[in-house]
Coordinates of C-alpha atoms in Angstrom, one line a residue:
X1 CA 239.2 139.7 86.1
X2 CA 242.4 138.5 88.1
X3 CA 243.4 135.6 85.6
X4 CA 243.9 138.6 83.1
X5 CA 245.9 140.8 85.2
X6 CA 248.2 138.1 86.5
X7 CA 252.0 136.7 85.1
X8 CA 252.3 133.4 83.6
X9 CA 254.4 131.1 84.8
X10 CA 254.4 127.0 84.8
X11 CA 255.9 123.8 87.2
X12 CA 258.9 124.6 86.4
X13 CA 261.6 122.1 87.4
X14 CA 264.6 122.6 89.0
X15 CA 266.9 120.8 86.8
X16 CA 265.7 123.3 84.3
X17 CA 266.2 126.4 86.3
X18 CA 270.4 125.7 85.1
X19 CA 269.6 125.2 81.4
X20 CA 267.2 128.6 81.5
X21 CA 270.2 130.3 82.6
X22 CA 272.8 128.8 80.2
X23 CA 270.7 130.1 78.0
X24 CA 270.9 133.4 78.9
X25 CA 273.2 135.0 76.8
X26 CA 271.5 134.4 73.2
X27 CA 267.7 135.1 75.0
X28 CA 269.9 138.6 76.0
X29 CA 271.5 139.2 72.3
X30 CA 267.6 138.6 70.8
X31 CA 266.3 141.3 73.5
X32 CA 269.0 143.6 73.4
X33 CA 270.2 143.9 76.8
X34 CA 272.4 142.3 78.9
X35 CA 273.4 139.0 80.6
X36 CA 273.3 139.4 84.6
X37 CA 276.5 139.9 86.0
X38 CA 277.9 137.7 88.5
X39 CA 276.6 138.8 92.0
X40 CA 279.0 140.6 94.4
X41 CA 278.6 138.1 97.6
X42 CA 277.4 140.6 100.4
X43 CA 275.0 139.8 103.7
X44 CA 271.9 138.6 103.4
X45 CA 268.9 140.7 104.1
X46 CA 266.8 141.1 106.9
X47 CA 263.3 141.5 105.4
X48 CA 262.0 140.8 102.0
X49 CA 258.8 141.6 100.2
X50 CA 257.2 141.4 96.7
X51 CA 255.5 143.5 94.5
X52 CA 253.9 142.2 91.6
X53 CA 250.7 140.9 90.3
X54 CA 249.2 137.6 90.6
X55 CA 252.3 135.3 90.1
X56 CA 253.7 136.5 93.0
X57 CA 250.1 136.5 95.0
X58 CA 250.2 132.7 94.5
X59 CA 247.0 133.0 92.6
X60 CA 245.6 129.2 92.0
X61 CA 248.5 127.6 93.5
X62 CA 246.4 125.9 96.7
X63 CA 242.7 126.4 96.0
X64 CA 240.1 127.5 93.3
X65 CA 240.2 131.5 92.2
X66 CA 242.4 132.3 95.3
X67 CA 245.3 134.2 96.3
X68 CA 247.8 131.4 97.8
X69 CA 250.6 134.1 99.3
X70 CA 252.1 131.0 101.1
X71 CA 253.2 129.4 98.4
X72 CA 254.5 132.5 96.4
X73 CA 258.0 132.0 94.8
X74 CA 259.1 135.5 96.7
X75 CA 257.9 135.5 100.1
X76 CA 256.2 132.2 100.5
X77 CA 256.7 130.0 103.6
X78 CA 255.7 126.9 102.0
X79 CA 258.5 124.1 102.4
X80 CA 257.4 122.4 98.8
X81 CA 257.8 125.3 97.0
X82 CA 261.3 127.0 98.8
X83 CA 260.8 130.5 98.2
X84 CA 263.4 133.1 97.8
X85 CA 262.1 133.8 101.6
X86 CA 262.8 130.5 102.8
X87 CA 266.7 130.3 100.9
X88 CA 267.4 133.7 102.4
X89 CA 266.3 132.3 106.1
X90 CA 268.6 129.3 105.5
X91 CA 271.4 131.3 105.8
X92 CA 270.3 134.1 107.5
X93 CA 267.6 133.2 110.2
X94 CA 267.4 136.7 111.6
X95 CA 264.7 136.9 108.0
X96 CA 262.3 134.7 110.0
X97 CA 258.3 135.8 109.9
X98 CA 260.0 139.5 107.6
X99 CA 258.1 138.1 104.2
X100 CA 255.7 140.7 103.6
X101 CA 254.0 139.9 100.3
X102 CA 252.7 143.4 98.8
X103 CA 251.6 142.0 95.2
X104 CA 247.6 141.8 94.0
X105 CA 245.9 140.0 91.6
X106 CA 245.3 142.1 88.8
X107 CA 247.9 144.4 89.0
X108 CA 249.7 146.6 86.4
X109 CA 252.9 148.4 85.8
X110 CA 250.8 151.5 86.7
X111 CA 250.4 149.9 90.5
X112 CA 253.8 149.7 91.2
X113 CA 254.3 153.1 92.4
X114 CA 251.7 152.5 95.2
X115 CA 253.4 149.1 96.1
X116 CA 256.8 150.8 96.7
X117 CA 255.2 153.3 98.6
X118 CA 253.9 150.2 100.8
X119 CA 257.2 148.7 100.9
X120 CA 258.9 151.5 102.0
X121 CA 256.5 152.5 104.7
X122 CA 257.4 148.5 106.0
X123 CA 261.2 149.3 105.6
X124 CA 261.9 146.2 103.7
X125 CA 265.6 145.3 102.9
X126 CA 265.0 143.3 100.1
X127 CA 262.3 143.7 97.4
X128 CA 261.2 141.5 94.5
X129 CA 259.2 142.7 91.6
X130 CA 257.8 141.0 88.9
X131 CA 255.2 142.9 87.2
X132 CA 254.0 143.4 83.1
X133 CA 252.2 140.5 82.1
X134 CA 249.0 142.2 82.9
X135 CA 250.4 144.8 80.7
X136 CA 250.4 143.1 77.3
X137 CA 248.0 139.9 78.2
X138 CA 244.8 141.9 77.9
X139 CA 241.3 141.6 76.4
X140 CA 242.7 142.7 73.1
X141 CA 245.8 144.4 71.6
X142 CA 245.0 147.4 71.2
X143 CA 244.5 147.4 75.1
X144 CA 248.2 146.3 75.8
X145 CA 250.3 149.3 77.9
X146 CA 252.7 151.1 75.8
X147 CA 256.4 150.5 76.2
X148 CA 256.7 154.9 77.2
X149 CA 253.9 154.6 80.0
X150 CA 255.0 151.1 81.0
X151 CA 258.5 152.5 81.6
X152 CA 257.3 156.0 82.9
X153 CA 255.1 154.0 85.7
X154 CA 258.5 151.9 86.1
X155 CA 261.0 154.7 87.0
X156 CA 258.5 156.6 88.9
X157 CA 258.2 152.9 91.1
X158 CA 262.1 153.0 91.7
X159 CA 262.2 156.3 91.9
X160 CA 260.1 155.9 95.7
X161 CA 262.3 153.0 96.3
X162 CA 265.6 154.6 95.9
X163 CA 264.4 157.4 98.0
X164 CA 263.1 155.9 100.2
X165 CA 265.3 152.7 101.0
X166 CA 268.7 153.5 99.8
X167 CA 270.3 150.9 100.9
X168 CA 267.0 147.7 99.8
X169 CA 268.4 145.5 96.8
X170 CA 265.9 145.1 94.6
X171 CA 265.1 142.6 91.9
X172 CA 264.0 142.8 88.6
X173 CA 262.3 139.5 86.6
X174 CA 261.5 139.0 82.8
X175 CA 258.1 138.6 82.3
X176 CA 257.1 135.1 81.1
X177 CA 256.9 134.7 77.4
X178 CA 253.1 134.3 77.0
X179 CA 253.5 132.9 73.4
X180 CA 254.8 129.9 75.0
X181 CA 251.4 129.3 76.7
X182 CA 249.6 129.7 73.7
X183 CA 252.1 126.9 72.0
X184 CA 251.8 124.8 74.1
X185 CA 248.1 125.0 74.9
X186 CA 246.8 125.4 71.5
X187 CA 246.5 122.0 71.0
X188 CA 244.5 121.4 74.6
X189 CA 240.5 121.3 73.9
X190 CA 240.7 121.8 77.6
X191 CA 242.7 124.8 77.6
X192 CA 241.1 126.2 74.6
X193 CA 237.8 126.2 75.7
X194 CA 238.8 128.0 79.6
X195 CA 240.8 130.7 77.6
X196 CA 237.7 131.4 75.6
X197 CA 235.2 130.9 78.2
X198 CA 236.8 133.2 80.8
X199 CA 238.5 135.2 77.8
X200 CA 242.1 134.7 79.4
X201 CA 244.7 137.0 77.6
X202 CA 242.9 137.9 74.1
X203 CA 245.6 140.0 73.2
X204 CA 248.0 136.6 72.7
X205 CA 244.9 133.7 73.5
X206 CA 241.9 134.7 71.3
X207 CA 241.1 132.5 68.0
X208 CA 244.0 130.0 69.3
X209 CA 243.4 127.2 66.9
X210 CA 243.9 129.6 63.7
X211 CA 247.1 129.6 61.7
X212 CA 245.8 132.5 59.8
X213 CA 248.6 135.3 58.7
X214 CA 246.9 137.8 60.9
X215 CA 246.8 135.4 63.9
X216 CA 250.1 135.0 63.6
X217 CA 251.5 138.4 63.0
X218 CA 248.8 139.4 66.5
X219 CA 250.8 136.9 68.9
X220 CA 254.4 138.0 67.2
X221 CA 253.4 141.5 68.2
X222 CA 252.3 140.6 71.4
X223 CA 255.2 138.5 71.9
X224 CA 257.3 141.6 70.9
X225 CA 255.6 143.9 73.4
X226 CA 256.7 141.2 76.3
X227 CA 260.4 141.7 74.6
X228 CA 260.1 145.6 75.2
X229 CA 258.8 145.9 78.6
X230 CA 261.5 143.4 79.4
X231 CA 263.9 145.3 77.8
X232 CA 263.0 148.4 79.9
X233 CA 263.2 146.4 83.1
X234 CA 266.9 145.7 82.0
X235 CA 267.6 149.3 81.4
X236 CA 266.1 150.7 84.0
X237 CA 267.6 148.2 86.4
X238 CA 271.0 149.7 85.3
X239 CA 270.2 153.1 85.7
X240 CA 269.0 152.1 89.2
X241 CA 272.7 151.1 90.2
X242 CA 274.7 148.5 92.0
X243 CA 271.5 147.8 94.0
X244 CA 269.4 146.7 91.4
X245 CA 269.9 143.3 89.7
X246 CA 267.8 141.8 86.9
X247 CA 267.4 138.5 85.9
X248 CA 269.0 138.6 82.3
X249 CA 265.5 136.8 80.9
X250 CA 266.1 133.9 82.7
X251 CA 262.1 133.6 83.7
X252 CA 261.0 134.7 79.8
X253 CA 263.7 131.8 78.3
X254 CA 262.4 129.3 80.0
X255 CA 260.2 126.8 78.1
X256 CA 257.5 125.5 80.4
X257 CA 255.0 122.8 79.4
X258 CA 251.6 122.8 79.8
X259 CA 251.5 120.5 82.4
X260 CA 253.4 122.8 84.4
X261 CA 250.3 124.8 84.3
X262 CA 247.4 125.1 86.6
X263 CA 244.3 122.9 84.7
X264 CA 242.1 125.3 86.3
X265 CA 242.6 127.9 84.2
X266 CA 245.5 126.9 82.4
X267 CA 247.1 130.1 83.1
X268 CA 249.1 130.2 86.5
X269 CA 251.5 128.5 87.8
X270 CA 250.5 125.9 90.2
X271 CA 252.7 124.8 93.7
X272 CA 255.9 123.0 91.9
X273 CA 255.5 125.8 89.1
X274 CA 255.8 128.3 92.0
X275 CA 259.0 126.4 93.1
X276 CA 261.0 126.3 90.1
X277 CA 260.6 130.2 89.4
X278 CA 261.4 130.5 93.0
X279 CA 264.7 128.1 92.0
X280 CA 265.7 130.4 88.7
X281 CA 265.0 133.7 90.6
X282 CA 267.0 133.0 93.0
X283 CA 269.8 131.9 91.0
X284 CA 269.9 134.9 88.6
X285 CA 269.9 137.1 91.7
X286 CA 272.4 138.7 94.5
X287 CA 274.0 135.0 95.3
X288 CA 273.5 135.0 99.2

């Protein structure tokens, strides 16, 4: 189902968007990789798309069980929500109608090399990706990707980007820390019963009222898993080169609320959740 294969994210503020970078740093030391360094001013691109999964689809950010591509945080041209499209055009207007958004709902790490190939057949100058929710927020954990295929399924992605754009800057995003939604949902009869009855994100989700040892220990692992893939993003984002800049973790440090969430399946993002990951995405990226 798309809810499953799709990133977390919240209504995430703007005022926030500084404070989840301040913390940057520590959230880098407790991954193992490191913080972003300052971006190396440059022009701004011409083109932009996004490759991803449901987050950056816009899933249930302007109607019921729907992709909402206008008010995606990447390529969205929605004024409320001030995408990294809509920055870019501010200073660089020659962008204007070049958002192509190449996510879908439900996608995996193991889709990615078939979005590049999309991207590069459009010639984009710029690419987003933010992919690996689906990855570890599955129907169970044994079902969660491995960090070895998610990072194999990775290069081989950047691999058909480097070839075949040389010269698109691409960016890398932390996937959302998951065991934040189930901390702050937990306690939400309403969100309880929409994560069981459309069984969103077992691995992390499943028996969310128990404080059971084994519970525990299941969403620490999951958690973990989150941690790794973003970990490989970091690494492989450096052997990519001076083209390729990820976020330092500033997405999976910040702590949402679950108002920030959307109530209808207390799992996306909704429009102003959409505009602050726009807001901290852009900040931790090539500073056009």
């Amino acid at each position: 189902m798309k809810m499953e294969g799709a990133a977390m994210s919240s209504t995430w503020r703007g005022s926030a968007a500084l404070a989840a970078l301040t913390a940057t740093a520590l959230l880098a030391a407790q991954l193992g990789t490191a913080t972003p360094a300052a971006a190396a001013p440059g022009p701004p691109p011409g083109s932009i798309a996004s490759m991803g999964d449901s987050i950056s689809r816009g899933f249930n950010a302007c109607g019921w069980y729907v992709d909402c591509p206008s008010r995606s945080f990447s390529t969205g041209t929605d004024s409320a929500v001030n995408s990294q499209y809509l920055r870019i055009k501010a200073v660089n207007p020659a962008i204007n109608g070049r958002n192509l958004n190449d996510a879908k709902s439900g996608a995996k790490v193991a889709d990615m090399p078939g979005q590049a190939a999309t991207v590069v057949s459009q010639g984009a100058a710029y690419v987003t990706i933010l992919i690996g929710a689906n990855d570890a927020c599955t129907s169970s954990e044994a079902s969660m990707t491995s960090v070895a295929a998610f990072r194999s399924s990775l290069d081989s992605a950047l691999g058909t980007l480097k070839a075949g754009l040389p010269d698109a800057k691409v960016q890398l995003i932390s996937i959302p820390d998951i065991k934040r939604l189930w901390q702050v949902g937990s306690a939400s009869s309403s969100a309880r019963s929409v994560w069981s009855l459309f069984g969103v994100c077992q691995s992390m989700l499943a028996n969310p009222s128990s404080t059971a040892a084994a519970d525990s220990a299941r969403r620490d692992r999951v958690r973990q898993r989150v941690a790794d893939f973003n970990g490989q993003l970091a690494s492989a984002c450096t052997a990519y080169g001076a083209n390729c800049k990820y976020d330092g973790g500033a997405v999976f440090g910040y702590q949402f609320t679950l108002s920030q969430v959307s109530t209808w399946d207390y799992f996306h993002p909704n429009a102003s959740g959409q505009a602050v990951l726009a807001s901290i995405t852009y900040a931790a990226g090539f500073g056009w």
